[in-house]
Structure formats: C-alpha cells, structure tokens
Amino acid sequence: MASTLNETADRTIARPSGLSEEVYRRVRADIMSLKIPPDTRVSVDSLARELGVSQTPIREALSMLEANGLVSKRHFAGYATSPRMDRAQLDELFEFRLLIEPHAARKAAEAMADADKRALSSGETAPSHEAFADMDTEFHRLIAQGAGNHLIADSLARLHIHVHIFRACFRSEITEEAVHEHDAIIAAIHARDGGKAEAAMRRHIERSYGRLRDFIKD
Amino acid sequence: MASTLNETADRTIARPSGLSEEVYRRVRADIMSLKIPPDTRVSVDSLARELGVSQTPIREALSMLEANGLVSKRHFAGYATSPRMDRAQLDELFEFRLLIEPHAARKAAEAMADADKRALSSGETAPSHEAFADMDTEFHRLIAQGAGNHLIADSLARLHIHVHIFRACFRSEITEEAVHEHDAIIAAIHARDGGKAEAAMRRHIERSYGRLRDFIKD
DNA sequence: AAATCAAATATCCTATAGGATTTAAGAAAC
DNA sequence: GTTTCTTAAATCCTATAGGATATTTGATTT
C-alpha cells in the first residue's frame, strides 16, 4: 500500500520539469527576495558553479527571465537584473492594474468557484507581517484565476512580481489598511456582488498606489 | 574593390545584436507566416543545421518563444508550436483586448504625438490585401504606443501575434469593413476626441471578434 | 486481425574545452 | 591631474561527446 503510494509519487517526481525550469524558479526567487538586487550583473559562469549545473540550463533560464522583463542582456556583456522601477514605470504599472483587476474582481464575484472562494478567505486569516507580500500575491492571483481568463491571470502574475520587488526594496510593511481593503473585496465576492467587488478592488489598487508612490521622489 | 566590399560586410556583421535574437526573430516570423504550422514539432538539431548555427542560440531563442507562448516544451520530448486557438482562447483574448485597447485609443486621442498621428494615417493609405495583417498589426501597435504605456504596448503586441496566426490559418481577408472601422478611429484621434476614439475602438474589436468567431465551430 | 511488448532510432539534455569579443583596470605620456 | 594605450579578466559563442528519455517500428501472442 505504501509502496503503491510511493510508486505513484515516484512517477510524478520522475517527471522533473527540467533543470532549466528549476534554475528559472531559483533565480526568480533570488531576484524577488533581493538576494540579487536590482541593476546587478548576473554571471552565467558564477551561477553554473553555484548551482552545480552546466551553462546550458542557466542560459535557458536567463532567456526566459529576459522575456519576462526581470533581467536584460547586452551582447558580449552578460546579463543584469532590471533596475528598480522609477516613478514613470510605477505609474504605468498601476494604470495597467486599474484596467485589469477591477474587471477581474467583478467576474470573480459573478463566477468564482466555491473552492476558490474558501481559499480566498482562509489565506487571509493568517497575515503574518513578514509574509504579507506572499499573501498579497496569492490574494490577487486567486481573484485573477477566478475571473476565468488565463491571459488576465498571467499578465497580473508578471506585474505582481515587479510590485513585489518594488515593495521589498523599501521594506514596506503597511499591512493594516491593505488587509481591510482585502476584506471588503472578499465580502463583495462572497455576496456575489460584482459591482461592489469591482469598486472595492479599484479603491484598493488606488490606495495601494498612493502608499507605494510615497517612496519615490524623482 | 572586393576587399572594400568585404570590409563593409564584415563591419555590419561584426555588430550582430546576438545570434539568439536573430534566431528568435527568424523562428517567430516562420511561425507567424505558418511556415511552421501550429501544433508542430520543432527540432533543435534541425533548426541548428538549417540556420547554420550551434544549438545554444537555438535553445535561447526557443526559451524566449516559450516565455511568449508561441511554443511549448515537454521534458525530453522537445519543443512544439502551440496549437491553434480554440473558441475559449479566442473569447479570452478578445475579452482582454476589450479591456485594454479602448482605453489605449482614448489616451492616444488625448496625448498622441503629431508624428505618430501622421504615421497612423499614412499607413492606412495603402491597404494591399495580402499585407492587411501587417497593416492591422501596425495600426494597433501605433495606437498602443500612442497611449504612452509600455506595458500596454507590449501586452498587445504579444496578443496580436496570436490574432495574426489565427487569421492566417483561415486566410481571412475581410479587409473592407475593418478599414472603415479603422478610419473612424483615426478620425476620432485626429479630432482629439477621446470618448469617440474609445467607442470606435470598442466597436472595431467587437466586430472583429464577430468576424473571426465565425471560423470556429467547437 | 488487434493488441501487447521489446528493441531501435531520433531527440533532447548535460558537460567540458577552446576561440572570439567586450569591458575594465593599470601604467605611461602629456 | 587628465588622457590614452596596453594588458588582463570576464563573458559570450561555438563545437563535440556521452547519457537519458520519448517515440516509433516490428514481432509475437491472443
């Protein structure tokens, strides 16, 4: 019985999604945690030595990261993490979020599966201060997923990575207000009130923008 | 004289933006032109032999294409172009476009630079039937760029590639109506009427959706 | 005749070595 | 003290060989 279980587990594990994917996840995590700060050179050789793999998967991972805007490459000059967002980029990012996420919240309120609705509430119950970023990311991911549109979900996932990095740069820990705003959105979704969910999400993003904008002078 | 020619040639070649980038453009063009049809295996070795380069730049290019959703990779099974969009994906794509492009048209009408406005009209003057796809892509690209938000422009560029492929699959050549709809948008932008531009763009996308939807049964 | 199993092929994935190029540091000259 | 040139380091790009896996083909059995 246990053997059967292990075999099934082995089968799933026997399908490692490839070293490139593994490296991709690892480097992306290092960038998001600021272990590799913005605007920092990233050497293929160093990474290969550090992770104990050859250069090929490193290159593939960095190419994917480049396509996602987390690093940039210069010919014969190597890779470097993207510089921290400036004011203009922050404005553009939140303009984009205001286009997408309120609509996603409306659709989620109207069509979200019950299982996801439960996950939405449960995740919110443990807002440990240091894991606020992960909680926030998961919250917005669930709503985007609840909208039932993969393009919306993928776009927002990409954007939230940059929000995450930006927030990490400033050790922003203003969780109090954000949690209340989240609660309002959750309540509207549970009530299946699309209009209210959309408005609550719009307000949340606008206020979130106001909180982050204060960190930038230029 | 041959030496002079060679030297000039050497100079231009001596400044390649990278083989990976070159391969990326080439393969993307082949996918968009259906020279590589949807749901088709793409061999790293074959590409390397065909293009006369080693495997490394091929892999980097395919990794970038994968991050952009044009090909998918299965571990130890190679790359393959994404299958043609089905009905659900078409619905999601146009839902997304309706979120973004009307807003982009409004902003473009309010803030577009005069040079881009001229380019908008000039491009529309030569609607050769076989190049309609390129013209349409350029039209929407200019408006997205006119909105002054790189995220909007990049997102739409990604989406339009898939629209392009879908249209190519069905040899869709209904340019008549589309050109008229474009004209309405252009007129609104030239008049700097944001509301009208937004409405015209929304109508254009909705009707464009109706035209493409007819090609799908499932 | 259809289904199942085994071997062979084709492909991917990895590792290592070597050549080519850019960038950066350090010394010399003005 | 500043500029320029030379040298060195770091990096990318390529090529080749070997191991691992999926797919295909063919033979055997039911």
Short mmCIF file of C-alpha atoms (C1' of nucleotides) in Angstrom, two decimals:
data_model
loop_
_atom_site.label_atom_id
_atom_site.label_comp_id
_atom_site.label_asym_id
_atom_site.label_seq_id
_atom_site.Cartn_x
_atom_site.Cartn_y
_atom_site.Cartn_z
CA MET A 1 0.00 0.00 0.00
CA ALA A 2 2.75 2.38 0.97
CA SER A 3 4.74 1.04 -1.93
CA THR A 4 1.89 1.82 -4.27
CA LEU A 5 1.76 5.32 -2.93
CA ASN A 6 5.49 5.74 -3.30
CA GLU A 7 5.42 4.46 -6.84
CA THR A 8 2.78 6.98 -7.76
CA ALA A 9 4.83 9.64 -6.07
CA ASP A 10 7.93 8.46 -7.89
CA ARG A 11 6.11 8.68 -11.15
CA THR A 12 5.19 12.29 -10.57
CA ILE A 13 8.68 13.05 -9.32
CA ALA A 14 10.18 11.04 -12.17
CA ARG A 15 8.82 13.86 -14.33
CA PRO A 16 11.14 16.67 -13.33
CA SER A 17 10.13 19.61 -15.41
CA GLY A 18 13.73 20.04 -16.44
CA LEU A 19 16.76 21.71 -14.97
CA SER A 20 16.05 24.91 -16.86
CA GLU A 21 12.71 25.28 -15.13
CA GLU A 22 14.33 24.58 -11.80
CA VAL A 23 17.03 27.20 -12.36
CA TYR A 24 14.41 29.63 -13.59
CA ARG A 25 12.42 29.30 -10.38
CA ARG A 26 15.51 29.59 -8.22
CA VAL A 27 16.90 32.70 -9.89
CA ARG A 28 13.48 34.32 -10.00
CA ALA A 29 13.12 33.68 -6.27
CA ASP A 30 16.55 35.17 -5.63
CA ILE A 31 15.61 38.27 -7.60
CA MET A 32 12.29 38.62 -5.81
CA SER A 33 13.91 38.24 -2.41
CA LEU A 34 16.52 40.86 -3.34
CA LYS A 35 19.25 38.30 -2.79
CA ILE A 36 20.19 39.54 -6.25
CA PRO A 37 19.45 43.29 -6.03
CA PRO A 38 18.16 45.31 -8.98
CA ASP A 39 20.68 46.54 -11.55
CA THR A 40 23.22 43.86 -10.68
CA ARG A 41 25.29 41.80 -13.08
CA VAL A 42 24.39 38.12 -13.24
CA SER A 43 27.18 35.88 -14.46
CA VAL A 44 26.38 32.66 -16.26
CA ASP A 45 29.59 31.03 -15.08
CA SER A 46 29.06 32.00 -11.45
CA LEU A 47 25.50 30.72 -11.45
CA ALA A 48 26.61 27.48 -13.05
CA ARG A 49 29.24 26.95 -10.37
CA GLU A 50 26.92 27.98 -7.55
CA LEU A 51 24.03 25.74 -8.58
CA GLY A 52 26.25 22.91 -9.75
CA VAL A 53 24.82 22.60 -13.25
CA SER A 54 26.18 23.33 -16.69
CA GLN A 55 25.79 26.58 -18.57
CA THR A 56 23.03 25.44 -20.88
CA PRO A 57 20.14 25.40 -18.37
CA ILE A 58 21.43 28.68 -16.92
CA ARG A 59 21.24 30.31 -20.33
CA GLU A 60 17.75 28.98 -20.96
CA ALA A 61 16.55 30.20 -17.58
CA LEU A 62 18.06 33.65 -18.12
CA SER A 63 16.50 33.85 -21.57
CA MET A 64 13.09 33.16 -20.04
CA LEU A 65 13.71 35.72 -17.32
CA GLU A 66 14.66 38.22 -20.00
CA ALA A 67 11.41 37.56 -21.87
CA ASN A 68 9.59 38.25 -18.60
CA GLY A 69 11.43 41.51 -18.05
CA LEU A 70 13.35 40.53 -14.93
CA VAL A 71 16.80 40.66 -16.49
CA SER A 72 18.24 42.23 -19.61
CA LYS A 73 21.06 41.08 -21.83
CA ARG A 74 23.70 43.05 -23.64
CA HIS A 75 25.67 41.38 -26.37
CA PHE A 76 29.02 40.19 -25.11
CA ALA A 77 28.40 41.99 -21.84
CA GLY A 78 26.31 39.49 -19.92
CA TYR A 79 23.02 39.61 -18.06
CA ALA A 80 21.95 42.09 -15.41
CA THR A 81 18.82 42.39 -13.31
CA SER A 82 16.49 45.18 -14.38
CA PRO A 83 16.92 48.44 -12.46
CA ARG A 84 14.36 49.28 -9.81
CA MET A 85 11.14 50.80 -11.09
CA ASP A 86 11.14 54.56 -11.33
CA ARG A 87 8.15 56.83 -10.96
CA ALA A 88 7.09 56.58 -14.60
CA GLN A 89 7.14 52.79 -14.57
CA LEU A 90 5.18 52.68 -11.33
CA ASP A 91 2.55 54.92 -12.89
CA GLU A 92 2.33 52.72 -15.96
CA LEU A 93 2.07 49.57 -13.89
CA PHE A 94 -0.79 50.84 -11.79
CA GLU A 95 -2.59 52.28 -14.78
CA PHE A 96 -2.47 48.78 -16.21
CA ARG A 97 -3.64 47.16 -13.00
CA LEU A 98 -6.59 49.55 -12.83
CA LEU A 99 -7.62 48.38 -16.28
CA ILE A 100 -7.48 44.71 -15.44
CA GLU A 101 -8.02 43.90 -11.81
CA PRO A 102 -11.34 45.66 -11.12
CA HIS A 103 -12.80 43.80 -14.08
CA ALA A 104 -11.28 40.57 -12.78
CA ALA A 105 -12.84 41.17 -9.36
CA ARG A 106 -16.26 41.68 -10.97
CA LYS A 107 -16.04 38.49 -12.94
CA ALA A 108 -14.70 36.58 -9.96
CA ALA A 109 -17.63 37.73 -7.86
CA GLU A 110 -20.04 36.50 -10.51
CA ALA A 111 -18.43 33.20 -11.42
CA MET A 112 -15.82 32.13 -8.90
CA ALA A 113 -15.86 28.51 -7.82
CA ASP A 114 -16.75 27.82 -4.21
CA ALA A 115 -13.44 26.10 -3.54
CA ASP A 116 -11.51 29.17 -4.62
CA LYS A 117 -13.78 31.38 -2.55
CA ARG A 118 -12.94 29.35 0.52
CA ALA A 119 -9.21 29.55 -0.30
CA LEU A 120 -9.59 33.30 -0.60
CA SER A 121 -10.89 33.65 2.94
CA SER A 122 -8.57 31.08 4.50
CA GLY A 123 -5.42 32.66 3.14
CA GLU A 124 -6.45 35.94 4.63
CA THR A 125 -6.75 34.60 8.16
CA ALA A 126 -3.00 34.45 8.83
CA PRO A 127 -1.47 37.76 7.85
CA SER A 128 1.98 37.29 9.31
CA HIS A 129 3.73 40.56 8.79
CA GLU A 130 6.82 39.20 7.15
CA ALA A 131 4.84 37.08 4.70
CA PHE A 132 2.50 39.88 3.73
CA ALA A 133 3.95 40.04 0.25
CA ASP A 134 3.27 36.38 -0.45
CA MET A 135 -0.22 36.70 0.99
CA ASP A 136 -0.97 39.70 -1.18
CA THR A 137 0.37 37.98 -4.28
CA GLU A 138 -1.73 34.90 -3.58
CA PHE A 139 -4.82 37.03 -2.94
CA HIS A 140 -4.60 38.78 -6.28
CA ARG A 141 -3.66 35.57 -8.04
CA LEU A 142 -6.76 33.81 -6.78
CA ILE A 143 -9.03 36.60 -7.93
CA ALA A 144 -7.39 36.73 -11.35
CA GLN A 145 -7.79 32.98 -11.61
CA GLY A 146 -11.39 33.28 -10.51
CA ALA A 147 -12.07 35.55 -13.46
CA GLY A 148 -11.55 32.51 -15.65
CA ASN A 149 -9.22 34.15 -18.15
CA HIS A 150 -5.69 32.82 -18.43
CA LEU A 151 -4.40 35.93 -20.16
CA ILE A 152 -5.59 38.08 -17.27
CA ALA A 153 -4.07 35.74 -14.71
CA ASP A 154 -0.73 35.53 -16.49
CA SER A 155 -0.45 39.25 -17.09
CA LEU A 156 -1.14 40.06 -13.48
CA ALA A 157 1.28 37.42 -12.26
CA ARG A 158 4.01 39.11 -14.29
CA LEU A 159 3.13 42.53 -12.95
CA HIS A 160 2.88 41.43 -9.34
CA ILE A 161 6.45 40.20 -9.45
CA HIS A 162 7.59 43.74 -10.10
CA VAL A 163 5.31 45.13 -7.40
CA HIS A 164 6.78 42.58 -5.05
CA ILE A 165 10.33 43.65 -5.84
CA PHE A 166 9.48 47.30 -5.51
CA ARG A 167 7.89 46.76 -2.13
CA ALA A 168 10.83 44.68 -0.96
CA CYS A 169 13.23 47.48 -1.89
CA PHE A 170 11.57 49.75 0.65
CA ARG A 171 10.71 47.20 3.31
CA SER A 172 7.14 48.38 3.01
CA GLU A 173 5.08 46.78 5.75
CA ILE A 174 1.86 48.71 5.77
CA THR A 175 -0.37 45.71 6.04
CA GLU A 176 -3.11 47.16 8.21
CA GLU A 177 -5.02 49.13 5.63
CA ALA A 178 -4.40 46.64 2.85
CA VAL A 179 -5.92 43.82 4.88
CA HIS A 180 -9.06 45.85 5.49
CA GLU A 181 -9.32 46.61 1.80
CA HIS A 182 -8.89 42.95 1.03
CA ASP A 183 -11.67 42.11 3.43
CA ALA A 184 -14.04 44.44 1.62
CA ILE A 185 -13.26 42.72 -1.67
CA ILE A 186 -13.69 39.29 -0.15
CA ALA A 187 -17.04 40.24 1.34
CA ALA A 188 -18.28 41.52 -2.01
CA ILE A 189 -17.17 38.36 -3.77
CA HIS A 190 -18.86 36.14 -1.19
CA ALA A 191 -22.03 38.18 -1.65
CA ARG A 192 -21.64 37.70 -5.42
CA ASP A 193 -21.96 41.45 -5.82
CA GLY A 194 -19.95 42.17 -8.98
CA GLY A 195 -20.34 45.92 -8.90
CA LYS A 196 -19.26 46.18 -5.30
CA ALA A 197 -16.28 43.88 -5.86
CA GLU A 198 -15.13 45.95 -8.81
CA ALA A 199 -15.40 49.19 -6.85
CA ALA A 200 -13.64 47.72 -3.83
CA MET A 201 -10.79 46.45 -5.99
CA ARG A 202 -10.43 49.79 -7.72
CA ARG A 203 -10.24 51.56 -4.38
CA HIS A 204 -7.72 49.01 -3.10
CA ILE A 205 -5.41 49.50 -6.07
CA GLU A 206 -5.67 53.26 -5.96
CA ARG A 207 -4.81 53.39 -2.28
CA SER A 208 -2.07 50.81 -2.73
CA TYR A 209 -0.66 53.06 -5.43
CA GLY A 210 -0.78 56.03 -3.07
CA ARG A 211 1.09 54.10 -0.40
CA LEU A 212 3.88 52.99 -2.76
CA ARG A 213 4.16 56.30 -4.58
CA ASP A 214 5.34 57.99 -1.40
CA PHE A 215 8.58 56.04 -1.56
CA ILE A 216 9.61 57.70 -4.80
CA LYS A 217 10.90 61.21 -5.16
CA ASP A 218 12.13 61.52 -8.75
CA MET B 1 37.12 46.51 -54.60
CA ALA B 2 36.23 43.10 -53.33
CA SER B 3 38.24 43.90 -50.25
CA THR B 4 36.26 47.08 -49.68
CA LEU B 5 33.03 45.20 -50.03
CA ASN B 6 34.20 42.54 -47.65
CA GLU B 7 35.28 45.09 -45.11
CA THR B 8 31.90 46.80 -45.15
CA ALA B 9 30.24 43.43 -44.90
CA ASP B 10 32.48 42.49 -42.02
CA ARG B 11 31.55 45.66 -40.21
CA THR B 12 27.85 45.12 -40.47
CA ILE B 13 28.22 41.52 -39.45
CA ALA B 14 30.63 42.45 -36.70
CA ARG B 15 27.73 44.17 -34.93
CA PRO B 16 25.09 41.49 -34.58
CA SER B 17 22.58 42.06 -31.84
CA GLY B 18 23.29 38.49 -30.89
CA LEU B 19 22.65 35.24 -32.68
CA SER B 20 19.92 34.32 -30.22
CA GLU B 21 17.97 37.44 -31.09
CA GLU B 22 18.42 36.75 -34.77
CA VAL B 23 17.20 33.18 -34.45
CA TYR B 24 14.31 34.37 -32.30
CA ARG B 25 13.14 36.79 -34.97
CA ARG B 26 13.52 34.23 -37.71
CA VAL B 27 11.62 31.46 -35.96
CA ARG B 28 8.91 33.84 -34.81
CA ALA B 29 8.48 35.01 -38.40
CA ASP B 30 8.27 31.40 -39.59
CA ILE B 31 5.59 30.67 -37.01
CA MET B 32 3.61 33.78 -37.89
CA SER B 33 3.77 33.01 -41.59
CA LEU B 34 2.61 29.45 -40.91
CA LYS B 35 5.81 28.13 -42.47
CA ILE B 36 5.85 26.25 -39.19
CA PRO B 37 2.17 25.40 -38.66
CA PRO B 38 0.55 25.25 -35.21
CA ASP B 39 0.97 22.09 -33.16
CA THR B 40 4.15 21.06 -34.99
CA ARG B 41 7.32 19.69 -33.51
CA VAL B 42 10.33 21.97 -33.69
CA SER B 43 13.64 20.17 -33.54
CA VAL B 44 16.66 21.90 -32.08
CA ASP B 45 19.05 19.89 -34.23
CA SER B 46 17.13 20.54 -37.43
CA LEU B 47 16.99 24.26 -36.78
CA ALA B 48 20.68 24.33 -35.96
CA ARG B 49 21.52 22.60 -39.24
CA GLU B 50 19.09 24.73 -41.25
CA LEU B 51 20.29 28.06 -39.89
CA GLY B 52 23.93 27.04 -39.71
CA VAL B 53 24.45 27.88 -36.05
CA SER B 54 25.08 25.78 -32.97
CA GLN B 55 22.42 24.59 -30.57
CA THR B 56 22.97 27.21 -27.89
CA PRO B 57 21.36 30.21 -29.66
CA ILE B 58 18.56 27.92 -30.87
CA ARG B 59 17.77 26.92 -27.31
CA GLU B 60 17.86 30.50 -26.08
CA ALA B 61 15.53 31.60 -28.86
CA LEU B 62 13.11 28.75 -28.18
CA SER B 63 13.15 29.55 -24.47
CA MET B 64 12.16 33.13 -25.24
CA LEU B 65 9.45 31.95 -27.61
CA GLU B 66 8.18 29.66 -24.89
CA ALA B 67 8.01 32.55 -22.43
CA ASN B 68 5.96 34.40 -25.03
CA GLY B 69 3.57 31.50 -25.50
CA LEU B 70 4.43 30.67 -29.10
CA VAL B 71 5.95 27.28 -28.41
CA SER B 72 5.76 24.86 -25.52
CA LYS B 73 8.34 22.45 -24.20
CA ARG B 74 7.89 18.98 -22.80
CA HIS B 75 10.74 17.48 -20.85
CA PHE B 76 12.72 15.10 -23.01
CA ALA B 77 10.15 15.46 -25.77
CA GLY B 78 11.25 18.64 -27.45
CA TYR B 79 9.56 21.84 -28.48
CA ALA B 80 6.33 22.22 -30.43
CA THR B 81 4.41 25.22 -31.68
CA SER B 82 1.30 25.99 -29.67
CA PRO B 83 -1.91 24.54 -31.12
CA ARG B 84 -4.25 26.86 -32.92
CA MET B 85 -6.53 28.89 -30.69
CA ASP B 86 -9.84 27.27 -29.87
CA ARG B 87 -13.08 29.05 -29.13
CA ALA B 88 -12.38 29.51 -25.45
CA GLN B 89 -8.98 31.07 -26.08
CA LEU B 90 -10.40 33.38 -28.72
CA ASP B 91 -13.03 34.53 -26.23
CA GLU B 92 -10.40 35.18 -23.59
CA LEU B 93 -8.18 37.05 -26.00
CA PHE B 94 -10.91 39.42 -27.11
CA GLU B 95 -12.14 39.93 -23.59
CA PHE B 96 -8.63 41.07 -22.80
CA ARG B 97 -8.40 43.30 -25.84
CA LEU B 98 -11.69 44.97 -24.90
CA LEU B 99 -10.21 45.80 -21.54
CA ILE B 100 -7.07 47.39 -22.95
CA GLU B 101 -7.43 48.79 -26.43
CA PRO B 102 -10.43 51.11 -26.00
CA HIS B 103 -8.60 52.72 -23.10
CA ALA B 104 -5.46 52.94 -25.22
CA ALA B 105 -7.42 54.63 -28.01
CA ARG B 106 -8.79 57.19 -25.58
CA LYS B 107 -5.37 58.03 -24.23
CA ALA B 108 -3.87 58.12 -27.71
CA ALA B 109 -6.53 60.59 -28.82
CA GLU B 110 -5.71 62.82 -25.88
CA ALA B 111 -1.93 62.64 -25.92
CA MET B 112 -0.60 61.15 -29.14
CA ALA B 113 2.36 62.90 -30.73
CA ASP B 114 1.76 64.56 -34.08
CA ALA B 115 4.39 62.43 -35.80
CA ASP B 116 2.64 59.24 -34.76
CA LYS B 117 -0.70 60.66 -35.84
CA ARG B 118 0.71 61.24 -39.29
CA ALA B 119 2.12 57.73 -39.40
CA LEU B 120 -1.28 56.42 -38.43
CA SER B 121 -2.95 57.99 -41.44
CA SER B 122 -0.16 57.26 -43.91
CA GLY B 123 -0.05 53.58 -43.09
CA GLU B 124 -3.73 53.34 -43.76
CA THR B 125 -3.48 54.71 -47.30
CA ALA B 126 -2.11 51.54 -48.85
CA PRO B 127 -4.27 48.61 -47.79
CA SER B 128 -2.86 45.98 -50.08
CA HIS B 129 -4.98 42.93 -49.50
CA GLU B 130 -2.18 40.50 -48.91
CA ALA B 131 -0.47 42.76 -46.40
CA PHE B 132 -3.62 43.52 -44.44
CA ALA B 133 -2.37 41.61 -41.44
CA ASP B 134 0.81 43.66 -41.20
CA MET B 135 -1.14 46.88 -41.68
CA ASP B 136 -3.58 45.94 -38.95
CA THR B 137 -0.79 44.97 -36.59
CA GLU B 138 0.99 48.26 -37.24
CA PHE B 139 -2.22 50.23 -36.76
CA HIS B 140 -2.91 48.76 -33.34
CA ARG B 141 0.74 48.99 -32.39
CA LEU B 142 0.84 52.70 -33.13
CA ILE B 143 -2.24 53.37 -31.03
CA ALA B 144 -0.91 51.31 -28.14
CA GLN B 145 2.36 53.21 -28.38
CA GLY B 146 0.45 56.47 -28.52
CA ALA B 147 -1.12 55.66 -25.18
CA GLY B 148 2.33 56.12 -23.68
CA ASN B 149 2.35 52.95 -21.59
CA HIS B 150 4.96 50.33 -22.39
CA LEU B 151 3.09 47.59 -20.57
CA ILE B 152 0.01 48.20 -22.70
CA ALA B 153 2.06 48.22 -25.88
CA ASP B 154 3.95 45.05 -25.02
CA SER B 155 0.87 43.14 -23.93
CA LEU B 156 -0.99 43.98 -27.10
CA ALA B 157 2.00 43.12 -29.27
CA ARG B 158 2.01 39.66 -27.72
CA LEU B 159 -1.71 39.20 -28.26
CA HIS B 160 -1.67 40.46 -31.82
CA ILE B 161 0.80 37.78 -32.77
CA HIS B 162 -1.78 35.17 -31.86
CA VAL B 163 -4.52 37.05 -33.68
CA HIS B 164 -2.24 37.16 -36.70
CA ILE B 165 -1.66 33.42 -36.62
CA PHE B 166 -5.34 32.69 -36.16
CA ARG B 167 -6.26 34.87 -39.10
CA ALA B 168 -3.56 33.30 -41.25
CA CYS B 169 -4.95 29.84 -40.52
CA PHE B 170 -8.22 30.77 -42.18
CA ARG B 171 -6.89 33.04 -44.92
CA SER B 172 -9.22 35.67 -43.56
CA GLU B 173 -9.22 38.63 -45.93
CA ILE B 174 -12.21 40.68 -44.86
CA THR B 175 -10.45 43.99 -45.05
CA GLU B 176 -13.33 46.16 -46.26
CA GLU B 177 -15.18 46.63 -43.02
CA ALA B 178 -12.06 46.70 -40.91
CA VAL B 179 -10.60 49.57 -42.91
CA HIS B 180 -13.76 51.61 -42.43
CA GLU B 181 -13.65 50.93 -38.71
CA HIS B 182 -10.03 51.98 -38.65
CA ASP B 183 -10.91 55.21 -40.41
CA ALA B 184 -13.45 56.03 -37.73
CA ILE B 185 -10.83 55.56 -35.04
CA ILE B 186 -8.28 57.63 -36.92
CA ALA B 187 -10.77 60.45 -37.39
CA ALA B 188 -11.59 60.49 -33.68
CA ILE B 189 -7.90 60.56 -32.75
CA HIS B 190 -7.19 63.40 -35.14
CA ALA B 191 -10.11 65.30 -33.63
CA ARG B 192 -8.62 64.55 -30.18
CA ASP B 193 -11.99 63.18 -29.13
CA GLY B 194 -11.11 60.61 -26.51
CA GLY B 195 -14.61 59.37 -25.90
CA LYS B 196 -15.31 58.86 -29.56
CA ALA B 197 -11.98 57.09 -30.13
CA GLU B 198 -12.69 54.73 -27.24
CA ALA B 199 -16.13 53.90 -28.55
CA ALA B 200 -14.90 53.41 -32.10
CA MET B 201 -12.16 51.09 -30.94
CA ARG B 202 -14.59 49.08 -28.84
CA ARG B 203 -16.90 48.71 -31.81
CA HIS B 204 -14.00 47.71 -34.04
CA ILE B 205 -12.83 44.99 -31.68
CA GLU B 206 -16.31 43.65 -31.14
CA ARG B 207 -16.98 43.40 -34.85
CA SER B 208 -13.53 41.97 -35.49
CA TYR B 209 -14.36 39.34 -32.89
CA GLY B 210 -17.62 38.58 -34.66
CA ARG B 211 -15.82 38.11 -37.97
CA LEU B 212 -13.22 35.74 -36.55
CA ARG B 213 -15.64 33.82 -34.37
CA ASP B 214 -17.46 32.54 -37.44
CA PHE B 215 -14.42 30.45 -38.35
CA ILE B 216 -14.76 28.32 -35.25
CA LYS B 217 -17.35 25.64 -34.66
CA ASP B 218 -16.27 23.83 -31.49
"C1'" DA C 1 -6.93 -9.06 -37.13
"C1'" DA C 2 -6.00 -6.48 -32.95
"C1'" DA C 3 -3.36 -5.75 -29.00
"C1'" DT C 4 0.89 -6.01 -26.36
"C1'" DC C 5 5.67 -5.98 -25.62
"C1'" DA C 6 10.59 -5.20 -26.90
"C1'" DA C 7 14.23 -3.23 -29.50
"C1'" DA C 8 15.99 0.54 -32.30
"C1'" DT C 9 16.04 5.18 -33.66
"C1'" DA C 10 15.77 10.01 -33.04
"C1'" DT C 11 15.83 13.58 -29.96
"C1'" DC C 12 16.78 16.06 -26.05
"C1'" DC C 13 19.76 17.27 -22.01
"C1'" DT C 14 24.18 17.83 -19.97
"C1'" DA C 15 29.13 18.64 -19.54
"C1'" DT C 16 33.56 20.35 -20.96
"C1'" DA C 17 37.03 22.72 -23.79
"C1'" DG C 18 38.53 26.34 -26.87
"C1'" DG C 19 38.19 30.63 -29.74
"C1'" DA C 20 36.36 35.47 -30.15
"C1'" DT C 21 34.91 39.77 -28.19
"C1'" DT C 22 33.91 43.36 -24.92
"C1'" DT C 23 34.76 45.68 -20.70
"C1'" DA C 24 37.60 47.22 -17.02
"C1'" DA C 25 41.80 48.10 -14.69
"C1'" DG C 26 46.51 49.87 -14.60
"C1'" DA C 27 50.57 52.18 -16.48
"C1'" DA C 28 52.69 55.66 -19.29
"C1'" DA C 29 52.73 60.12 -21.55
"C1'" DC C 30 51.27 64.87 -21.87
"C1'" DG D 1 45.84 65.68 -12.81
"C1'" DT D 2 43.91 64.03 -17.12
"C1'" DT D 3 44.04 61.34 -21.17
"C1'" DT D 4 45.40 57.45 -23.89
"C1'" DC D 5 47.08 52.98 -24.65
"C1'" DT D 6 48.11 48.30 -23.28
"C1'" DT D 7 47.11 44.31 -20.78
"C1'" DA D 8 44.16 41.23 -18.27
"C1'" DA D 9 39.91 39.50 -16.80
"C1'" DA D 10 35.29 38.28 -17.61
"C1'" DT D 11 32.00 36.91 -20.70
"C1'" DC D 12 29.79 35.08 -24.57
"C1'" DC D 13 29.59 31.86 -28.54
"C1'" DT D 14 30.63 27.52 -30.60
"C1'" DA D 15 31.64 22.64 -31.06
"C1'" DT D 16 31.70 17.86 -29.70
"C1'" DA D 17 30.87 13.76 -26.92
"C1'" DG D 18 28.13 10.94 -23.86
"C1'" DG D 19 24.00 9.71 -21.09
"C1'" DA D 20 18.87 9.67 -20.65
"C1'" DT D 21 14.30 9.66 -22.45
"C1'" DA D 22 10.32 9.52 -25.70
"C1'" DT D 23 8.64 7.86 -29.93
"C1'" DT D 24 8.35 4.61 -33.44
"C1'" DT D 25 8.70 0.22 -35.57
"C1'" DG D 26 8.35 -4.62 -35.80
"C1'" DA D 27 7.48 -9.10 -33.98
"C1'" DT D 28 4.84 -12.02 -31.04
"C1'" DT D 29 0.72 -13.51 -28.81
"C1'" DT D 30 -4.22 -13.82 -28.14
#
